[in-house]
mmCIF file of C-alpha atoms in Angstrom:
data_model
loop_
_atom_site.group_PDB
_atom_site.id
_atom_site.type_symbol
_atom_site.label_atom_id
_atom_site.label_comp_id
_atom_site.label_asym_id
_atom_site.label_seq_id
_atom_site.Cartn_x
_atom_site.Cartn_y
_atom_site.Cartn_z
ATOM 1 C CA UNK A 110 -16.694 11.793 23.017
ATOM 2 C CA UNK A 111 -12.788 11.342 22.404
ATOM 3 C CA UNK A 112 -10.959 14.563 21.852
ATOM 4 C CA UNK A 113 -9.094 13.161 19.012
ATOM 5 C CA UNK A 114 -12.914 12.374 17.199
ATOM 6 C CA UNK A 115 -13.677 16.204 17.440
ATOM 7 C CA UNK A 116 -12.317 17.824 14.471
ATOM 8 C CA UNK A 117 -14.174 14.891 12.248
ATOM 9 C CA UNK A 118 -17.514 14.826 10.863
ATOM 10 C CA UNK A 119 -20.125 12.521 12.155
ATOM 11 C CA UNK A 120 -20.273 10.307 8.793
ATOM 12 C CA UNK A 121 -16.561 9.787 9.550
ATOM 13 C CA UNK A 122 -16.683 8.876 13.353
ATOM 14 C CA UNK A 123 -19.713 6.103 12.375
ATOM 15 C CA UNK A 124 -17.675 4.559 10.456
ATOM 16 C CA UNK A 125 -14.194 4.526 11.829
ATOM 17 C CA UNK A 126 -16.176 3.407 15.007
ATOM 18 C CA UNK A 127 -18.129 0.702 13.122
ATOM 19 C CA UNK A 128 -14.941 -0.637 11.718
ATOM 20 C CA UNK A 129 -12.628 -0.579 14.988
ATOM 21 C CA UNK A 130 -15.567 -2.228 16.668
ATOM 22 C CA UNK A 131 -15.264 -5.355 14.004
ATOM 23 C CA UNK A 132 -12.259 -5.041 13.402
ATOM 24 C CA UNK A 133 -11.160 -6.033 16.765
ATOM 25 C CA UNK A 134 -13.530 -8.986 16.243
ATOM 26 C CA UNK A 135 -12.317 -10.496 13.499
ATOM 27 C CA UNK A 136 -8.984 -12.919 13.363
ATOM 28 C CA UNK A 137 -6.687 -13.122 10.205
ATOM 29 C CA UNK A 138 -8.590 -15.656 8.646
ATOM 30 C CA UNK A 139 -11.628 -13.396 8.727
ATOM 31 C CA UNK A 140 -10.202 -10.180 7.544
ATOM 32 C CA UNK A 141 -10.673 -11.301 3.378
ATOM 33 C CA UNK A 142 -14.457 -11.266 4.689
ATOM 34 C CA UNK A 143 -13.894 -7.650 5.784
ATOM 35 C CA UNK A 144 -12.572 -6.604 2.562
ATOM 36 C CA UNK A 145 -14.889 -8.328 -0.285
ATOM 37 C CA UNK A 146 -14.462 -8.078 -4.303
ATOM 38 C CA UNK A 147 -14.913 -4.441 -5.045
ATOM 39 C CA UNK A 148 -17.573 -3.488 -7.625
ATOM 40 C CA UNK A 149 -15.469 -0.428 -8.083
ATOM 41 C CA UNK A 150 -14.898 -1.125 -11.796
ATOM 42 C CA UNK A 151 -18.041 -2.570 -13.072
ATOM 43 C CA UNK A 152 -20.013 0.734 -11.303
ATOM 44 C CA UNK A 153 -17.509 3.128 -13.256
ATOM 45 C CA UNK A 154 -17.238 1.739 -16.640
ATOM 46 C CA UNK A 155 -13.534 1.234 -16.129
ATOM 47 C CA UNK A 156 -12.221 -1.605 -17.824
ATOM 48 C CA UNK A 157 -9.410 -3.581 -14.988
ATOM 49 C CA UNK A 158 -5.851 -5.348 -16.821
ATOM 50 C CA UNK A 159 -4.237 -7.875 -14.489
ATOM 51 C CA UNK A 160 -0.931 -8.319 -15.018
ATOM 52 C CA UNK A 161 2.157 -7.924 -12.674
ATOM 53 C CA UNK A 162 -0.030 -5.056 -11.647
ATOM 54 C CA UNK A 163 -3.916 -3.628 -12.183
ATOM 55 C CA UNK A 164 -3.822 -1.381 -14.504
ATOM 56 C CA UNK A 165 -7.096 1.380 -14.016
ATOM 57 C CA UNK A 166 -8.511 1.861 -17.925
ATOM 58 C CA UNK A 167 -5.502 1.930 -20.776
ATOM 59 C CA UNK A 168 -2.572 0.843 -20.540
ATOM 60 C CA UNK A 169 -0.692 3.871 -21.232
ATOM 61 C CA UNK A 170 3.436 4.053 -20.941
ATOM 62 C CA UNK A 171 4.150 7.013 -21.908
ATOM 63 C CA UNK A 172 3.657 8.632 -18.250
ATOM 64 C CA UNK A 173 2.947 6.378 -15.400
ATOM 65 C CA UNK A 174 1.394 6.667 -11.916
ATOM 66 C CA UNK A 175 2.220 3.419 -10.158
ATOM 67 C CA UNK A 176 0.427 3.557 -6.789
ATOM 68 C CA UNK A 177 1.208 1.379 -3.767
ATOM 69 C CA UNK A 178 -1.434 0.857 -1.545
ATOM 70 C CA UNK A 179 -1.537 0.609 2.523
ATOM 71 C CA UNK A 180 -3.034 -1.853 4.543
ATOM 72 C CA UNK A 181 -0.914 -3.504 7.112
ATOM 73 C CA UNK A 182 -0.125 -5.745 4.559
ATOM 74 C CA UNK A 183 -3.350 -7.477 5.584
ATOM 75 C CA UNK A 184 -5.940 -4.951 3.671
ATOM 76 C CA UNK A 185 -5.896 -4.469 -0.257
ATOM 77 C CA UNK A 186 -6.686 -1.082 -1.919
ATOM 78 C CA UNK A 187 -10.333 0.739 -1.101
ATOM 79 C CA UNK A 188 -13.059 1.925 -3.286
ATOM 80 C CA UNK A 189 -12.181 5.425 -1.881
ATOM 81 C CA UNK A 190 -8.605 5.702 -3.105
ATOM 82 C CA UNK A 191 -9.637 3.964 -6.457
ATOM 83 C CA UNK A 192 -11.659 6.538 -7.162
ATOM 84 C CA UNK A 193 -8.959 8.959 -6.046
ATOM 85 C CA UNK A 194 -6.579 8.120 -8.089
ATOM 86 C CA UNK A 195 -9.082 7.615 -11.065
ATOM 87 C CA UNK A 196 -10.086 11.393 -10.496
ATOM 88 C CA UNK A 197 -6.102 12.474 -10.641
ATOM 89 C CA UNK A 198 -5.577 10.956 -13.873
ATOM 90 C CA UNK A 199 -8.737 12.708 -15.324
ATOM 91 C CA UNK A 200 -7.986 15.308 -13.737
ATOM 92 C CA UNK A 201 -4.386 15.590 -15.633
ATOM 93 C CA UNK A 202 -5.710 14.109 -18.650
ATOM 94 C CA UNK A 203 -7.751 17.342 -18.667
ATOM 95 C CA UNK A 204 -4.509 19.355 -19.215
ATOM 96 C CA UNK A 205 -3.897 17.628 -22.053
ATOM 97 C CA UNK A 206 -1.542 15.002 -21.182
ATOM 98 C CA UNK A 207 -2.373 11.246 -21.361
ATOM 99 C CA UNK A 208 -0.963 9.302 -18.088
ATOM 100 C CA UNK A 209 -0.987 5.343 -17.330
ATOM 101 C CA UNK A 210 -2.826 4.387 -13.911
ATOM 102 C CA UNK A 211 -1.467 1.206 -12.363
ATOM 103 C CA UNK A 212 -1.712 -0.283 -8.823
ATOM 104 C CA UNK A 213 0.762 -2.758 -7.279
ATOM 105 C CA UNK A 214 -1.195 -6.085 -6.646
ATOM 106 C CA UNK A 215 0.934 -7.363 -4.093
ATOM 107 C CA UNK A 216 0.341 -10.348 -1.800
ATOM 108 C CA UNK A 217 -2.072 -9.750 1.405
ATOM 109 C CA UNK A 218 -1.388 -11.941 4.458
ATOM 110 C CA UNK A 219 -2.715 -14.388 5.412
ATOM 111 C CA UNK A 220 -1.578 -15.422 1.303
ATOM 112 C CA UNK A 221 1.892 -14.421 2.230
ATOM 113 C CA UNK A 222 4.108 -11.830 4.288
ATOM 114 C CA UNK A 223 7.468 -9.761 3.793
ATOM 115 C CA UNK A 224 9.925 -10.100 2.896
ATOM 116 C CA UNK A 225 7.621 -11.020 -0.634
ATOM 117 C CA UNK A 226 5.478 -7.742 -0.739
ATOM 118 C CA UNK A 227 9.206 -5.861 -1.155
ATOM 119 C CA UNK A 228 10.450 -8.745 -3.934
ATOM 120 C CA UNK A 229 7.122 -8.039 -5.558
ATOM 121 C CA UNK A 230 7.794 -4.328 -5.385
ATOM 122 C CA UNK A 231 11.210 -4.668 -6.843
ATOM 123 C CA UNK A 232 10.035 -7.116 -9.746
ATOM 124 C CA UNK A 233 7.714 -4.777 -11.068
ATOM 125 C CA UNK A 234 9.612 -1.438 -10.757
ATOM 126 C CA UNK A 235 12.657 -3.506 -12.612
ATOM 127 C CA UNK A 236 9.935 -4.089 -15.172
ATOM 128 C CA UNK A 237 8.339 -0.480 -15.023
ATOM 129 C CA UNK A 238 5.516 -1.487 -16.628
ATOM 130 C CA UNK A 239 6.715 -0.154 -20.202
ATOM 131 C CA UNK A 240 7.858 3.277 -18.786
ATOM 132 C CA UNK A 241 11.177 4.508 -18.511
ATOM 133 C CA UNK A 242 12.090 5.604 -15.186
ATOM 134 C CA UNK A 243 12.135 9.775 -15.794
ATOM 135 C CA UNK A 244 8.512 8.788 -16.790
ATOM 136 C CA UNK A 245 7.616 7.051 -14.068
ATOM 137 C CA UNK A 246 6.121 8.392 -10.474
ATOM 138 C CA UNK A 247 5.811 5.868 -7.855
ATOM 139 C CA UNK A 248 3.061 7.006 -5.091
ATOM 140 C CA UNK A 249 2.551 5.363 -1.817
ATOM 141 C CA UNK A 250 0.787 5.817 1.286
ATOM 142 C CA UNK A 251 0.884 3.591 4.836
ATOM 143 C CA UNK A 252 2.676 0.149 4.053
ATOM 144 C CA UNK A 253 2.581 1.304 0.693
ATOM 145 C CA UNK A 254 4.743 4.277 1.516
ATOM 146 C CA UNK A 255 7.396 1.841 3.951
ATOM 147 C CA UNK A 256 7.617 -0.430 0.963
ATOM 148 C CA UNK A 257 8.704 2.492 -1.483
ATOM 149 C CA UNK A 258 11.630 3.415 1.131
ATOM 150 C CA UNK A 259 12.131 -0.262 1.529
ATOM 151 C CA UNK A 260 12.885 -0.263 -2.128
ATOM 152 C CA UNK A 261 15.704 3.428 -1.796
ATOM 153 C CA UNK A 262 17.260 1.120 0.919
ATOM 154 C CA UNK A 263 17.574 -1.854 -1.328
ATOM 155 C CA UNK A 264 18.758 0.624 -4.085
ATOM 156 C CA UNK A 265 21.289 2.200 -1.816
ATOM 157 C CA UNK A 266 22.321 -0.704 0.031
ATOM 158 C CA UNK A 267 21.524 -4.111 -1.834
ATOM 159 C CA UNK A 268 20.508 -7.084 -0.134
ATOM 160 C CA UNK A 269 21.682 -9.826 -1.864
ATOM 161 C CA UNK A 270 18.872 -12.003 -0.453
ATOM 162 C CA UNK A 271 16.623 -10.231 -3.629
ATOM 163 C CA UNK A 272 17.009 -8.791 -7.163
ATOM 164 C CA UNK A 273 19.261 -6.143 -8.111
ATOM 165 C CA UNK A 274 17.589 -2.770 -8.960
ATOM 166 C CA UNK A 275 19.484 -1.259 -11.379
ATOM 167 C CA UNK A 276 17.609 1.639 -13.150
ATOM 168 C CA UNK A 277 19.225 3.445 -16.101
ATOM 169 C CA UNK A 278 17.562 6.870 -14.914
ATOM 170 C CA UNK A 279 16.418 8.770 -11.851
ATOM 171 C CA UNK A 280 12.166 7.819 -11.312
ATOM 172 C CA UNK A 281 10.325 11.633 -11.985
ATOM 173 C CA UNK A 282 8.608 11.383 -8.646
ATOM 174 C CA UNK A 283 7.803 9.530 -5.235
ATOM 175 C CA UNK A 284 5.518 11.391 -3.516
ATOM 176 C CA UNK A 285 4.608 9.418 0.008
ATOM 177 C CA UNK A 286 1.942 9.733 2.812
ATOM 178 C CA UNK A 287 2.351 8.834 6.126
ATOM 179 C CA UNK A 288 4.647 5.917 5.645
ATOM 180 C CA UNK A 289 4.074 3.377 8.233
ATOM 181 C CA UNK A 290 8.121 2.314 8.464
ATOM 182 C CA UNK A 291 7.433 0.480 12.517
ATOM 183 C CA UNK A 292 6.911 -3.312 11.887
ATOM 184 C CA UNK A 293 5.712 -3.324 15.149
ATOM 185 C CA UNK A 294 2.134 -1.769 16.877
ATOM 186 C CA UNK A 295 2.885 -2.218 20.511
ATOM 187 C CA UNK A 296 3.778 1.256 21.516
ATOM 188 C CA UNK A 297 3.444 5.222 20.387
ATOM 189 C CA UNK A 298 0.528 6.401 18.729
ATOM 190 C CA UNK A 299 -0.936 2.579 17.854
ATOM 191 C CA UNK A 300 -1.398 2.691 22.039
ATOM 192 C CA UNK A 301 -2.158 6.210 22.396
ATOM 193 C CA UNK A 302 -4.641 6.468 19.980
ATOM 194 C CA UNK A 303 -5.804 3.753 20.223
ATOM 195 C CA UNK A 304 -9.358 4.822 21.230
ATOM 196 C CA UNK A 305 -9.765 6.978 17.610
ATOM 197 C CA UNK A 306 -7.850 4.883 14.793
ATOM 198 C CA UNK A 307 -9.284 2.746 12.957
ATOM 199 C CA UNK A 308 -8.720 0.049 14.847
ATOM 200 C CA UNK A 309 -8.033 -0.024 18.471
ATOM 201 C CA UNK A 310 -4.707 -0.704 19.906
ATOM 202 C CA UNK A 311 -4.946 -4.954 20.104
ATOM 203 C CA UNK A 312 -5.822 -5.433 16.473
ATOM 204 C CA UNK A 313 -2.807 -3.458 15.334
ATOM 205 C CA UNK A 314 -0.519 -5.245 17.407
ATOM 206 C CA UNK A 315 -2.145 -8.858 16.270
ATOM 207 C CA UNK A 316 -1.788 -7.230 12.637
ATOM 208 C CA UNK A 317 1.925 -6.589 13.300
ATOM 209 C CA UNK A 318 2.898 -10.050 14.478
ATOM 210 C CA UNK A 319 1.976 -11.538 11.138
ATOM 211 C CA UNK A 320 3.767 -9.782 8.978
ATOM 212 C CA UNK A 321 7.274 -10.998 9.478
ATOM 213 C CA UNK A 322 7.022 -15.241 9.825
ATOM 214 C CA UNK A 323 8.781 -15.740 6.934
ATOM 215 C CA UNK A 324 12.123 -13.474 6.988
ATOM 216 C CA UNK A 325 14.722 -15.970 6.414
ATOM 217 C CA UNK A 326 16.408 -16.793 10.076
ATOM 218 C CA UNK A 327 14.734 -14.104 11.713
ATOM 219 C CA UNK A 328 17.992 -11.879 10.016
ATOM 220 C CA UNK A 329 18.283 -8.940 11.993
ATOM 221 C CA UNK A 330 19.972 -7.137 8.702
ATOM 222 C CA UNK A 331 17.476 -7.978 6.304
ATOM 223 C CA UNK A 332 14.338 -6.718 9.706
ATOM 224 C CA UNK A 333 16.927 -3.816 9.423
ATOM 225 C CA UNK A 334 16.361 -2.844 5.622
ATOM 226 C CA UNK A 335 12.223 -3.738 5.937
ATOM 227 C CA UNK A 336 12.365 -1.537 8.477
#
């Protein structure tokens, strides 16, 4: 037993086990393999618009969630946090109010790598889907989370390697969970923990090192703001 497994159930410690056991398997060609097509949709009835960015059942604008999803940049969005996000809006729905679900589709390595997760990012919050801004709540967790502050930075101090974001009014909300800002997975908790994460210390170093091939001249300012 690992002292940091203790306060889980045994559901949870299968399969955290199970996937840190493959997962340190598997290169970066094989992780797509690792995360197939979800079914997610087709088993719920919900109805799936691609467009800049997946919108979960109607495309309302009058209040959005957009929600940015984690995954070392490698991983896209789980069944699990579909169908958490798919219970919030029915869940607020219930209170009367009618909200727009959407889900940034950004690009997964081995596809591409930053700095064009964070242009994607900025293109589609320009955009806003239809919403204005004040209607607008931007949720992130993980990379998800990093690339949300990777956007204030941008906001606050612009890079003039990507777009401008210029927004007439102030977003309503960004609420964020456990942003992963470190690039890198070589020391800290990633090596610490490395016996109870989800993947073991190796992998998430091997993740880190793909992420960044394609900053422009390795620019220290531009690692800086990703950062």
């Amino acid at each position: 037993f690992v002292q940091g497994q203790k306060h889980r159930l045994w559901g949870r410690v299968l399969i955290d086990s199970g996937f840190r056991y493959v997962g340190g398997l598997f290169g970066i060609a094989q992780i797509p393999y690792l995360a197939r097509p979800t079914s997610w949709p087709s088993m719920r009835l919900v109805t799936v618009l691609v467009c800049c960015s997946l919108w979960i059942g109607e495309s309302r604008t009058e209040k959005i969630i957009m929600y940015v999803h984690g995954g070392v940049y490698c991983f896209p969005d789980g069944d699990s946090a579909l169908s958490f996000w798919r219970y919030t809006a029915e869940a607020v729905e219930k209170s009367g109010q009618q909200i727009g679900l959407t889900i940034l589709n950004y690009i997964l390595v081995p596809e591409g790598s930053l700095p064009t997760p964070f242009k994607q990012t900025v293109l589609v919050v320009n955009l806003g889907d239809g919403a204005e801004p004040q209607n607008l709540q931007i949720m992130g967790d993980s990379v998800g989370a990093a690339l949300i502050l990777q956007l204030f930075s941008h906001m606050l101090h612009p890079f003039p390697e990507f777009s401008v974001l210029a927004l007439p009014t102030k977003i309503k909300g960004v609420p964020l969970m456990a942003p992963r800002v470190p690039l890198t997975s070589k020391n800290g908790s990633y090596l610490a923990d490395g016996e109870s994460d989800v993947l073991s210390a190796k992998p998430w170093a091997f993740l880190a090192d793909q992420i960044l091939p394609n900053v422009p001249g390795n620019s220290d300012s531009l690692i800086l703001m990703l950062h």
